[in-house]
Short mmCIF file of C-alpha atoms and ligand atoms in Angstrom, two decimals:
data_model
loop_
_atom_site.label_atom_id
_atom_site.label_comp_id
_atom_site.label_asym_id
_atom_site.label_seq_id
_atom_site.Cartn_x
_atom_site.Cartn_y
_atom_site.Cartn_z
CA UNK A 1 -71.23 -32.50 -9.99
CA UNK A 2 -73.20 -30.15 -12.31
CA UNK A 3 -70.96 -29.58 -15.83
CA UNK A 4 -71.58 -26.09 -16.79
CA UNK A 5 -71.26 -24.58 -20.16
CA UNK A 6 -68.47 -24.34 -22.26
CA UNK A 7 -66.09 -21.36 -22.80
CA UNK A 8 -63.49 -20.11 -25.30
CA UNK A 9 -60.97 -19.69 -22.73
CA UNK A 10 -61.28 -20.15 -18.59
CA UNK A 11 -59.20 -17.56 -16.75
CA UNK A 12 -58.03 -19.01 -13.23
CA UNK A 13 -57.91 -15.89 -10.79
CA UNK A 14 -59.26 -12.18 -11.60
CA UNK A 15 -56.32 -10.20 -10.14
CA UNK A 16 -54.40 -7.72 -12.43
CA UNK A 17 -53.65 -10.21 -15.25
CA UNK A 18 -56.37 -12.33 -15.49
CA UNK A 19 -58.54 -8.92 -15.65
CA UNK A 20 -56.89 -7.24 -18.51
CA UNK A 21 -57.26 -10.66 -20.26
CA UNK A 22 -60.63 -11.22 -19.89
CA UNK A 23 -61.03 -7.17 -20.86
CA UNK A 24 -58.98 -7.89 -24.02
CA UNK A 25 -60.09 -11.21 -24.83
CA UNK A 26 -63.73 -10.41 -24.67
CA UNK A 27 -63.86 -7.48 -26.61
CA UNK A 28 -62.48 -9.96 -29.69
CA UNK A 29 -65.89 -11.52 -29.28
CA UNK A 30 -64.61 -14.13 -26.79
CA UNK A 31 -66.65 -16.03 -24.61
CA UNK A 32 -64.51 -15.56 -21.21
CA UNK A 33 -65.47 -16.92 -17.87
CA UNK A 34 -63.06 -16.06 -14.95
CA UNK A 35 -63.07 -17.87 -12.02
CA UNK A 36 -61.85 -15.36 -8.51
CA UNK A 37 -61.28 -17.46 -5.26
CA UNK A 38 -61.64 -13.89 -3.79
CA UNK A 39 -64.34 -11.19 -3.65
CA UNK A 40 -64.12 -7.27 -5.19
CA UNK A 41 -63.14 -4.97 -3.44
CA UNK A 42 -60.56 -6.42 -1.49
CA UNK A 43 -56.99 -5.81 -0.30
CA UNK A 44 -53.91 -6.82 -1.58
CA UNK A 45 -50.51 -7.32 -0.18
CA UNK A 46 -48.79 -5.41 -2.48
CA UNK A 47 -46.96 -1.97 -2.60
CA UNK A 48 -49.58 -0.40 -4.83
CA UNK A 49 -46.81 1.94 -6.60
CA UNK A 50 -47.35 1.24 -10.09
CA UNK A 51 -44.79 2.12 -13.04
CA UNK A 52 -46.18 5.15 -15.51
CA UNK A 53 -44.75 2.31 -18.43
CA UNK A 54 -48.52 0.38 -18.12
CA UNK A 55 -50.45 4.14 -18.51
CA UNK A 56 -51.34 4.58 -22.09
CA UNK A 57 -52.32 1.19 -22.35
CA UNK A 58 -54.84 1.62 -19.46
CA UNK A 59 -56.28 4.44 -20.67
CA UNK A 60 -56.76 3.11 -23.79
CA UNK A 61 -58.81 -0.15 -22.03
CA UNK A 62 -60.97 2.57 -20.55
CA UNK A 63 -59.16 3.07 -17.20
CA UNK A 64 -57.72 6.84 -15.92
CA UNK A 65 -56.36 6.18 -12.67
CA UNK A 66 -56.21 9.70 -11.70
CA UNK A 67 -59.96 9.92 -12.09
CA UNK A 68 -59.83 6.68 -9.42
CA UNK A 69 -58.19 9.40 -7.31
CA UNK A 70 -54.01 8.07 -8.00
CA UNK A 71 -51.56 10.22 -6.63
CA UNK A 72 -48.25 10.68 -8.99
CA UNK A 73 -44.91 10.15 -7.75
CA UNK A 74 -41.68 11.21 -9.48
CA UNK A 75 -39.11 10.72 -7.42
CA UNK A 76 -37.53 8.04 -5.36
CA UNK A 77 -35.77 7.83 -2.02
CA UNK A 78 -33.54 5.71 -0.65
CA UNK A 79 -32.18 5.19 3.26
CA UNK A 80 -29.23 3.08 4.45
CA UNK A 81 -29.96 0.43 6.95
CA UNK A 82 -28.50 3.12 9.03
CA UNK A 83 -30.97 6.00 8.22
CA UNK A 84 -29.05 7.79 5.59
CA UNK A 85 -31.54 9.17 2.28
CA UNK A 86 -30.17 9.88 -0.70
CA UNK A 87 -32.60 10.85 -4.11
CA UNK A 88 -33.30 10.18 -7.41
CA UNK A 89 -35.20 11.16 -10.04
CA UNK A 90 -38.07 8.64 -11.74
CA UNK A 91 -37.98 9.34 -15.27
CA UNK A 92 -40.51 7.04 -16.34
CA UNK A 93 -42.53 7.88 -13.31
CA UNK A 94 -45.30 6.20 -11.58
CA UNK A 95 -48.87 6.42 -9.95
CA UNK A 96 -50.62 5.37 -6.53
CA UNK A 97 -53.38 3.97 -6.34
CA UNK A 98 -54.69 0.74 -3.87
CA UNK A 99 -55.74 -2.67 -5.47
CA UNK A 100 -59.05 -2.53 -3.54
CA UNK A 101 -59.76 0.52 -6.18
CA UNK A 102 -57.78 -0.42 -9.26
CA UNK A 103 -58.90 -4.22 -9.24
CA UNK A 104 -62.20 -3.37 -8.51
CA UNK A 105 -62.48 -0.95 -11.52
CA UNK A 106 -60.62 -3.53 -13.66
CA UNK A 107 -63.47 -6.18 -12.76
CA UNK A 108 -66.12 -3.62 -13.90
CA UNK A 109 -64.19 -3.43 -17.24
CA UNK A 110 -64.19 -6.80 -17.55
CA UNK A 111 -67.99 -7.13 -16.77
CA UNK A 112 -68.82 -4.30 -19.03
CA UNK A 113 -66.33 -6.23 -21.49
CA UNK A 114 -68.37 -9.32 -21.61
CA UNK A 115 -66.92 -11.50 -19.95
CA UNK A 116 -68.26 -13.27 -16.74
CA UNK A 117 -66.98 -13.06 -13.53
CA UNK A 118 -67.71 -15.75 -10.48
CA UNK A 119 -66.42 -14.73 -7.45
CA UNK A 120 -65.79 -17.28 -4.66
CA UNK A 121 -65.38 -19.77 -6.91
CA UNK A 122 -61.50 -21.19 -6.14
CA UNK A 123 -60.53 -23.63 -8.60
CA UNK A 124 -59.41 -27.16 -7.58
CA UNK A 125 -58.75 -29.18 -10.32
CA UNK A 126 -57.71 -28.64 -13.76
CA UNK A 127 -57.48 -31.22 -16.21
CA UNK A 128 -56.04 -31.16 -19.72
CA UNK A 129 -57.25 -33.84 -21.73
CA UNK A 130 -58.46 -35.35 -25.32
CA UNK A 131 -57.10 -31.51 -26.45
CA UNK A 132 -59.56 -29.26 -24.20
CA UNK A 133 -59.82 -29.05 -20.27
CA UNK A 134 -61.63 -29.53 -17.75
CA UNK A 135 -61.76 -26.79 -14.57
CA UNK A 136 -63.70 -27.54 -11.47
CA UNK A 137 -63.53 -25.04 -8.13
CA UNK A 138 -64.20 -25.45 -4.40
CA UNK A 139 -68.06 -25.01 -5.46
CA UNK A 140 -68.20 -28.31 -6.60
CA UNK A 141 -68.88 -26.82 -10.49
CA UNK A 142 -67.34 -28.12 -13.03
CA UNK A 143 -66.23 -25.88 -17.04
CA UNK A 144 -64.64 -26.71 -19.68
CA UNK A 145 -62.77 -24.85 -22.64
CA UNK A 146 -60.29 -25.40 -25.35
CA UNK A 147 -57.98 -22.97 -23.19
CA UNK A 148 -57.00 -21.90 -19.68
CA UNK A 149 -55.05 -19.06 -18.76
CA UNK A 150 -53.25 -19.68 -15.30
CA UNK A 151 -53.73 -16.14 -13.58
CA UNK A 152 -53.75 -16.90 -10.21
CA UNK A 153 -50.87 -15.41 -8.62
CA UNK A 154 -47.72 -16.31 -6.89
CA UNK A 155 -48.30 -19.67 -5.20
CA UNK A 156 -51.63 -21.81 -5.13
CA UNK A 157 -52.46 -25.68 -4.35
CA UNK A 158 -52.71 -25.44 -8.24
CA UNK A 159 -48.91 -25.52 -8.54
CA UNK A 160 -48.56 -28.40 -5.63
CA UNK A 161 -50.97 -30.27 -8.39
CA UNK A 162 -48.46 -29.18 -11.16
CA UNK A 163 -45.37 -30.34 -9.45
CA UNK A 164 -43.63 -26.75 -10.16
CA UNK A 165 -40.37 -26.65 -8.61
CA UNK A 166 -40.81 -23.31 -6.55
CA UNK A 167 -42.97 -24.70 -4.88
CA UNK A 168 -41.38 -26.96 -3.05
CA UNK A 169 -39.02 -24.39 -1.18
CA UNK A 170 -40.01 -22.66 1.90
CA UNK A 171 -38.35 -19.42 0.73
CA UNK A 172 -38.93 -17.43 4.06
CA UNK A 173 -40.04 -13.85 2.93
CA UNK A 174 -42.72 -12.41 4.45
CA UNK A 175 -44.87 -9.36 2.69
CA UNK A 176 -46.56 -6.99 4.83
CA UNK A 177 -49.24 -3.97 3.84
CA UNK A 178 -50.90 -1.51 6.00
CA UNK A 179 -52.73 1.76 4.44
CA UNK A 180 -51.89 4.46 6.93
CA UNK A 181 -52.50 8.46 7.06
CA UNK A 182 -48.81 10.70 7.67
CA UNK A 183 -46.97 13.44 6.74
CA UNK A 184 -44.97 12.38 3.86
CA UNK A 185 -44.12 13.83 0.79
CA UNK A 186 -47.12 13.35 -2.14
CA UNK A 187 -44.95 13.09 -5.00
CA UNK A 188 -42.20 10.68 -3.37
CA UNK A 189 -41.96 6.82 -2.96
CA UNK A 190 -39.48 5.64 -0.07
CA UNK A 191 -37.58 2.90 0.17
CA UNK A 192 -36.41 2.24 3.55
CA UNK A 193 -33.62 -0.50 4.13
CA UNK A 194 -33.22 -2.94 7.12
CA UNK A 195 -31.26 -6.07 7.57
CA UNK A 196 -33.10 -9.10 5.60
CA UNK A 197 -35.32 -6.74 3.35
CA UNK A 198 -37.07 -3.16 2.64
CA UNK A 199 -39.93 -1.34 3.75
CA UNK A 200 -41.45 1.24 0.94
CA UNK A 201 -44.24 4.14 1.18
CA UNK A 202 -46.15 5.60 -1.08
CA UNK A 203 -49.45 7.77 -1.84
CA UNK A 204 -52.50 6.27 -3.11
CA UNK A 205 -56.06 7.67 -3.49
CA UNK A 206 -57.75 9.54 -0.48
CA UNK A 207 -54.96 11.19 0.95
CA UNK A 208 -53.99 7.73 2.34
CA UNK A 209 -50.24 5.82 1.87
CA UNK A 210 -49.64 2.70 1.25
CA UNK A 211 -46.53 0.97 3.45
CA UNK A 212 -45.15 -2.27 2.88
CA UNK A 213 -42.40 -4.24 3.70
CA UNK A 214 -40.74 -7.43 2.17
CA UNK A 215 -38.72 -9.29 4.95
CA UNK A 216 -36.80 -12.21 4.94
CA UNK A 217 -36.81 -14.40 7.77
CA UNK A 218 -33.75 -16.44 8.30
CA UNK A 219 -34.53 -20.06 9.01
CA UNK A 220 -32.46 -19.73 12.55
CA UNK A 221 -34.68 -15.93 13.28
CA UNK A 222 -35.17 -14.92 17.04
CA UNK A 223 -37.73 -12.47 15.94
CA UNK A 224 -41.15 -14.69 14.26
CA UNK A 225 -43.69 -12.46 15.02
CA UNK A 226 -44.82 -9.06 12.80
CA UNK A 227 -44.51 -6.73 15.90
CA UNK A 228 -40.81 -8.23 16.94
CA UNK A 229 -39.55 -8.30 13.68
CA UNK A 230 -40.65 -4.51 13.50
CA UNK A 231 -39.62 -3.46 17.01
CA UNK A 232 -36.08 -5.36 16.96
CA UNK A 233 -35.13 -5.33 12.78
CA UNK A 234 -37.10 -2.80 11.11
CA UNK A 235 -36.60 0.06 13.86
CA UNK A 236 -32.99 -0.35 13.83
CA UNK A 237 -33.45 1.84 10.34
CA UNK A 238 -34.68 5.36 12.41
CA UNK A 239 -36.27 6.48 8.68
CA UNK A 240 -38.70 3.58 9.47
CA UNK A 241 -39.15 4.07 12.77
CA UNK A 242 -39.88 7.31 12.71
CA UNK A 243 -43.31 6.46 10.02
CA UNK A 244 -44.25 3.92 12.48
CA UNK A 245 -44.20 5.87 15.76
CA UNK A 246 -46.04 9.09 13.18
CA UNK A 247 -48.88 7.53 11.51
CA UNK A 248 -52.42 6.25 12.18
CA UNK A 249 -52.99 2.68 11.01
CA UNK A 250 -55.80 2.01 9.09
CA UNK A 251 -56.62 -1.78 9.21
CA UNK A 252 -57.35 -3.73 12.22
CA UNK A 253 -54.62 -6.04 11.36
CA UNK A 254 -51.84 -5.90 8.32
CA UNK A 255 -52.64 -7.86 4.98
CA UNK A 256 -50.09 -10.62 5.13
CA UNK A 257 -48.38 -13.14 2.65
CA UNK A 258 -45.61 -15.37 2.99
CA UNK A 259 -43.33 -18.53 1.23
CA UNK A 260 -43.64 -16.66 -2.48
CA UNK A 261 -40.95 -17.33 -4.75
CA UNK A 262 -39.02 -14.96 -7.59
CA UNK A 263 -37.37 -17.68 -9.13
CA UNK A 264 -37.76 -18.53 -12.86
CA UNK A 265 -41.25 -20.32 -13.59
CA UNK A 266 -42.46 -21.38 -16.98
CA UNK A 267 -44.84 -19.82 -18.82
CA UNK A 268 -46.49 -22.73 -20.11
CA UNK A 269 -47.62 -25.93 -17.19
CA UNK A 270 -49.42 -29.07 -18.80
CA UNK A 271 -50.98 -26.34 -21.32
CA UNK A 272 -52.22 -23.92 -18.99
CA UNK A 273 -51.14 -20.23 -20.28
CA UNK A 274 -49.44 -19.09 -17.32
CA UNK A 275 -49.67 -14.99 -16.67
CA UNK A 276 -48.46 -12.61 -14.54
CA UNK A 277 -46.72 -13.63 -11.32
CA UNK A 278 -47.94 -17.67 -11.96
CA UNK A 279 -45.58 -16.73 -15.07
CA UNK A 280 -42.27 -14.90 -12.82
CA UNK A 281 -42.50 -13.00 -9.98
CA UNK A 282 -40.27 -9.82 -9.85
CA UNK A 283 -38.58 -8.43 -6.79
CA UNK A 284 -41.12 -5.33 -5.37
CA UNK A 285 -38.29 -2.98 -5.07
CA UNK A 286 -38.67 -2.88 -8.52
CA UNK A 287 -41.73 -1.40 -8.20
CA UNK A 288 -43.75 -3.10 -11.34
CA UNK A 289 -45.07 -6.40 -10.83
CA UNK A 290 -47.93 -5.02 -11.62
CA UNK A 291 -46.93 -3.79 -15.03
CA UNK A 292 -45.51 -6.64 -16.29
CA UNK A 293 -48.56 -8.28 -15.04
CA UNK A 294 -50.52 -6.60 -17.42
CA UNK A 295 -48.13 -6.34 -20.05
CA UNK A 296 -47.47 -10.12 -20.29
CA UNK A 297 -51.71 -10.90 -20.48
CA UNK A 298 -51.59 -8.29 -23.31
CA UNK A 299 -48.71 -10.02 -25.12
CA UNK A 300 -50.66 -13.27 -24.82
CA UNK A 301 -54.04 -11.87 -25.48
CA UNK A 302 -52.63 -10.88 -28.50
CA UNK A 303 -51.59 -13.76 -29.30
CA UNK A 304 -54.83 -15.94 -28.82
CA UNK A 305 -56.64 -13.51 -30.82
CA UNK A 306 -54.27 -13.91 -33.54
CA UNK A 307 -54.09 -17.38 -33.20
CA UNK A 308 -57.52 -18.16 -33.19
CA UNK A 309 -59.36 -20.26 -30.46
CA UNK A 310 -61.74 -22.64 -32.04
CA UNK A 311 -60.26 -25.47 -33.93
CA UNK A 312 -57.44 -25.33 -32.00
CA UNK A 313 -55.44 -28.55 -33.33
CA UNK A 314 -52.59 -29.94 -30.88
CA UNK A 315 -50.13 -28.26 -33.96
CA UNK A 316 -51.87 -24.85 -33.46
CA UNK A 317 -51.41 -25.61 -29.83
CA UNK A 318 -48.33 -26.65 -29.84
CA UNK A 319 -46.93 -23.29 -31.47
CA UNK A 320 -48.95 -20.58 -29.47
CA UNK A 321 -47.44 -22.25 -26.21
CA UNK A 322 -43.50 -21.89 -28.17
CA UNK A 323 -44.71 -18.73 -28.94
CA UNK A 324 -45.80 -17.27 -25.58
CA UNK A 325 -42.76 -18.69 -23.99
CA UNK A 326 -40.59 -16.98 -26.66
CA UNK A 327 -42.36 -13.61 -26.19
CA UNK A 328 -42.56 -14.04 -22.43
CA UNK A 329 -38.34 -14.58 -22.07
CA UNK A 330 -37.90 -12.08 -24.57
CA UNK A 331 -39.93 -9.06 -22.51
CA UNK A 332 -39.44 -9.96 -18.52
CA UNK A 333 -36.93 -12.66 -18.27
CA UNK A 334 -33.99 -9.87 -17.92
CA UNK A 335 -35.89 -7.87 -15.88
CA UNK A 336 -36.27 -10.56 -13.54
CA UNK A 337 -32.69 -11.21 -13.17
CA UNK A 338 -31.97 -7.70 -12.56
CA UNK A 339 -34.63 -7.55 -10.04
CA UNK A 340 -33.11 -10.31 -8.12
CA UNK A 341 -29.81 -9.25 -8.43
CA UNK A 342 -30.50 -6.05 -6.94
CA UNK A 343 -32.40 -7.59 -4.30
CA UNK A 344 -29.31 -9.16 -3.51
CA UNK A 345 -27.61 -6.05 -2.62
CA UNK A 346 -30.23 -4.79 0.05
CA UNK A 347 -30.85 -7.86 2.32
CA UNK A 348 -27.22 -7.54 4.00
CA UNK A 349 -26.90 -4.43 6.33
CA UNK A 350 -23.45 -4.10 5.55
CA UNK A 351 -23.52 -4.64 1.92
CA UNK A 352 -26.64 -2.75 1.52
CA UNK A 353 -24.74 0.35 3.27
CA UNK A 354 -21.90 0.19 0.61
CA UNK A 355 -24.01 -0.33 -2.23
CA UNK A 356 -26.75 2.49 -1.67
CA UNK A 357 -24.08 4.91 -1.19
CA UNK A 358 -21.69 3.37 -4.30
CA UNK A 359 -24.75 3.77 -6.80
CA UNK A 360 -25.40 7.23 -5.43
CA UNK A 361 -22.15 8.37 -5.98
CA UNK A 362 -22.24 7.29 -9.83
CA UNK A 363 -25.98 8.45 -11.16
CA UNK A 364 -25.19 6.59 -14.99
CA UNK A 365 -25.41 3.52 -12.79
CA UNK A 366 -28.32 4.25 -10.35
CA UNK A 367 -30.66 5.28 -13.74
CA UNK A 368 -29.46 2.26 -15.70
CA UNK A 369 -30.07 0.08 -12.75
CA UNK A 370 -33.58 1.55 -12.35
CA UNK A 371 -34.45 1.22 -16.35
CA UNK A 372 -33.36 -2.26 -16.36
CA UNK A 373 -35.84 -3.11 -14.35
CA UNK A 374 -38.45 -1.55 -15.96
CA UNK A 375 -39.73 -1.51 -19.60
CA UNK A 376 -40.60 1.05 -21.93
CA UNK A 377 -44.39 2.93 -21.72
CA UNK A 378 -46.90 -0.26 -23.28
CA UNK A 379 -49.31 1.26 -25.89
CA UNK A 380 -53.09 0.11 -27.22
C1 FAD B 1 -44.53 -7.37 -0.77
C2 FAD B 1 -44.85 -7.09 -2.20
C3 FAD B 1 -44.96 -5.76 -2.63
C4 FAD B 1 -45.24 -5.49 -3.97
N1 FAD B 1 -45.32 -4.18 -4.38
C5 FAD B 1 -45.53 -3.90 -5.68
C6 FAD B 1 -45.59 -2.54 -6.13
O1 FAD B 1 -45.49 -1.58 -5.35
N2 FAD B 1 -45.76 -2.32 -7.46
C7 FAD B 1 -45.90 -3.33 -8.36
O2 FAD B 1 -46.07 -3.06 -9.57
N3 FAD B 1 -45.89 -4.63 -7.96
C8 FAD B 1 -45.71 -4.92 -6.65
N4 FAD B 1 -45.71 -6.24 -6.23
C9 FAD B 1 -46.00 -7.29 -7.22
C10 FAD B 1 -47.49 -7.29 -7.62
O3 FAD B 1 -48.30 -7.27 -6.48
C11 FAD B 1 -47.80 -8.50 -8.47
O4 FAD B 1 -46.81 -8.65 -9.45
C12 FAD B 1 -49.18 -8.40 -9.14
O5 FAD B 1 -50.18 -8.37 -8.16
C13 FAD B 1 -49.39 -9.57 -10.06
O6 FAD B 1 -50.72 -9.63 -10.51
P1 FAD B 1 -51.40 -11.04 -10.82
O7 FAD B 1 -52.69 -10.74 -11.51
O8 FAD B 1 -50.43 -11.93 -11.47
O9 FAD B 1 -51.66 -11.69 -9.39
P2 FAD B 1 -52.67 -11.25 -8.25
O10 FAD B 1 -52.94 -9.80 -8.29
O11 FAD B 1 -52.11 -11.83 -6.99
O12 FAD B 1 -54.01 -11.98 -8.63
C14 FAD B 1 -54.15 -13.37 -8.56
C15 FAD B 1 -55.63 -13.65 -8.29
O13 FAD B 1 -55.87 -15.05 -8.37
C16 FAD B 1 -56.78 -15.43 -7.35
N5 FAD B 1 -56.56 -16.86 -7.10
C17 FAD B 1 -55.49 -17.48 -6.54
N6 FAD B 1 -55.65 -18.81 -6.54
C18 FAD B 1 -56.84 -19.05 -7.12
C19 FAD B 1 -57.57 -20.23 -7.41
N7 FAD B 1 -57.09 -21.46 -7.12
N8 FAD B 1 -58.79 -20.11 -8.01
C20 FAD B 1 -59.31 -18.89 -8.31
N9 FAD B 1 -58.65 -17.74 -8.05
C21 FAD B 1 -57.43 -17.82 -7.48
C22 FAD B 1 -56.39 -14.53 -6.17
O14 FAD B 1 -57.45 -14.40 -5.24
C23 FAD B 1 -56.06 -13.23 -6.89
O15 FAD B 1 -57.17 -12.35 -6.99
C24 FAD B 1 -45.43 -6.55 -4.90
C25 FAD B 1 -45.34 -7.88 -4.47
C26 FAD B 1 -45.05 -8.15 -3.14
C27 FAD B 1 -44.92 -9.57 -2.70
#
């Protein structure tokens, strides 16, 4: 096995985090190497509705998504497992746009940034020892580097190797994404309830929208496959039906994940700087996974900069890990809870029903709800 040169800091996985880390981290002069199991462009299962809080600090990376072609939505609606809408007002707001656009352009930032980007390469093994560590990927390479930032999304063989308690559990939810073309409003994002989860849709670039679902399959379900748990759950909501039976479908087949996890994680495993969802996953209906994503490498980016990589001694170590995990608790570990909590409310039909139209009835509750969830807009 060939042992190829040494880094300042080895980002696992090139999604959405480890991106605006290795943007951030190599424009301090940073020698950055991420490693992507995956190629650019590709598709995503994800809702691609992305909160207007992460905007300023885009642009000021070098990234307008409107001139990627991202729609803007400002308002939100909601239907009842039993078809009902009711509407509310986004104040923060939020943008469209697909990951095969937005983490493609983020990869070119990163590039242009300095640091290097191997695609293809899926990392194995790490290895944290005599204070550095050791990273070696399906390519049978091997790197090493004082520091490794764990970006590599919500559940990999990397966390079997880490012993992390989520991953034990086979949680049951299944995440679904087609891009379709329909006649839906530009400016709205729809949330459309059904018993064990939520189906939203949204605009992104090219006159194309983005629908995904998050279901939950019982351990006990009738209904295994994607087409029966769409013909005998999801069309029980007529909202949802109705897109299905209107719409041409883009892919060949849907982009599909399953057995993720939104419980609490910890920032920090055996030293590795975990980051965005390898950090905390929070519930989509939140709509801004994504943000936090990149908020929480910026937080820590700023934080190795400050801290200094070379001559990292265990003591220096020691407190930039206390650190992060302070930081990371203080910012997201709320939001989290609110995410799940609200979850909560939507996967029962029943309770769903009384809850959508409760919250409606009292708007205080429905905005406070909403902002809870979210942070405020994340500068330079
Ligand atoms: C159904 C669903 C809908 C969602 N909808 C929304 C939404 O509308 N808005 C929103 O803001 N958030 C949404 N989210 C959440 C959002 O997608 C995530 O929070 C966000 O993608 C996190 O970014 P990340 O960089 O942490 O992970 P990712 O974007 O998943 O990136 C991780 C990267 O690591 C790579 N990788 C994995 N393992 C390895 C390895 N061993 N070696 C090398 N590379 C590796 C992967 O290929 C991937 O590119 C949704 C989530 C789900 C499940």
């Amino acid at each position: 096995m060939a042992l190829r040169s040494d880094r300042d800091v080895i980002i696992i996985g090139g999604g959405l985090a480890g991106l605006t880390a290795g943007i951030m981290l190599s424009r301090a002069g940073l020698d950055i190497l991420i490693l992507e199991k995956g190629t650019y462009p590709s598709h995503k299962v994800c809702g691609e509705y992305i909160s207007n809080e992460v905007l300023p600090f885009l642009k000021s990376l070098g990234l307008d998504p409107f001139r990627l072609g991202a729609s803007r939505i400002s308002r939100l609606r909601v239907s009842t497992p039993s078809g009902k809408s009711i509407y509310a007002p986004l104040d923060l707001g939020a943008f469209g746009l697909s990951r095969y656009v937005l983490d493609q352009a983020m990869c070119d930032l990163a590039m242009n940034s300095g640091a290097e980007v191997l695609t293809r390469r899926k990392v194995t093994e790490v290895i944290f020892e005599q204070n550095g560590f050791s990273v070696k990927t399906n390519t049978e390479e091997a790197f090493t580097a004082p520091l490794v930032i764990g970006s590599y999304g919500k559940r990999d063989t990397l966390d079997k190797q880490l012993e992390r308690d989520f991953i034990q559990e086979r949680t049951g939810y299944l995440g679904v994404k087609y891009h379709i073309r329909t006649d839906y409003p530009v400016d709205e994002i729809g949330l459309d309830n059904f018993e064990g989860g939520y189906c939203g849709i949204s605009r992104i670039e090219d006159e194309k929208y983005n629908l995904c679902y998050l279901y939950r399959r019982p351990r006990s379900a009738v209904h295994k496959t994607i087409p029966d748990i769409q013909e005998h759950i999801m069309f029980q909501n007529p909202v949802i039906r109705n897109i299905f039976s209107h719409s041409d479908f883009l892919f060949a087949k849907p982009e599909v994940i399953q057995d993720f996890s939104f419980e609490a994680k910890s920032a920090v495993e055996d030293h590795i700087l975990m980051c965005g969802d390898a950090a905390g996953l929070i519930t989509p209906l939140c709509g801004n996974g994504m943000s936090m994503a990149i908020h929480g490498a910026k937080i820590l980016s700023e934080l190795l900069i400050a801290a200094g990589v070379t001559e990292l001694t265990p003591e220096k170590r020691r407190k930039l890990e206390s650190e992060y995990t302070r930081q990371w608790q203080k910012h997201f570990r709320q939001r989290l809870f609110w995410g799940r909590t609200i979850q909560g409310l939507f996967g029962n039909e029943t309770v769903s029903e009384i809850a959508i139209r409760a919250l409606h009835a009292i708007p205080a509750v429905e905005r406070a709800l909403i902002a809870a969830t979210h942070g405020s807009p994340i500068g330079a």
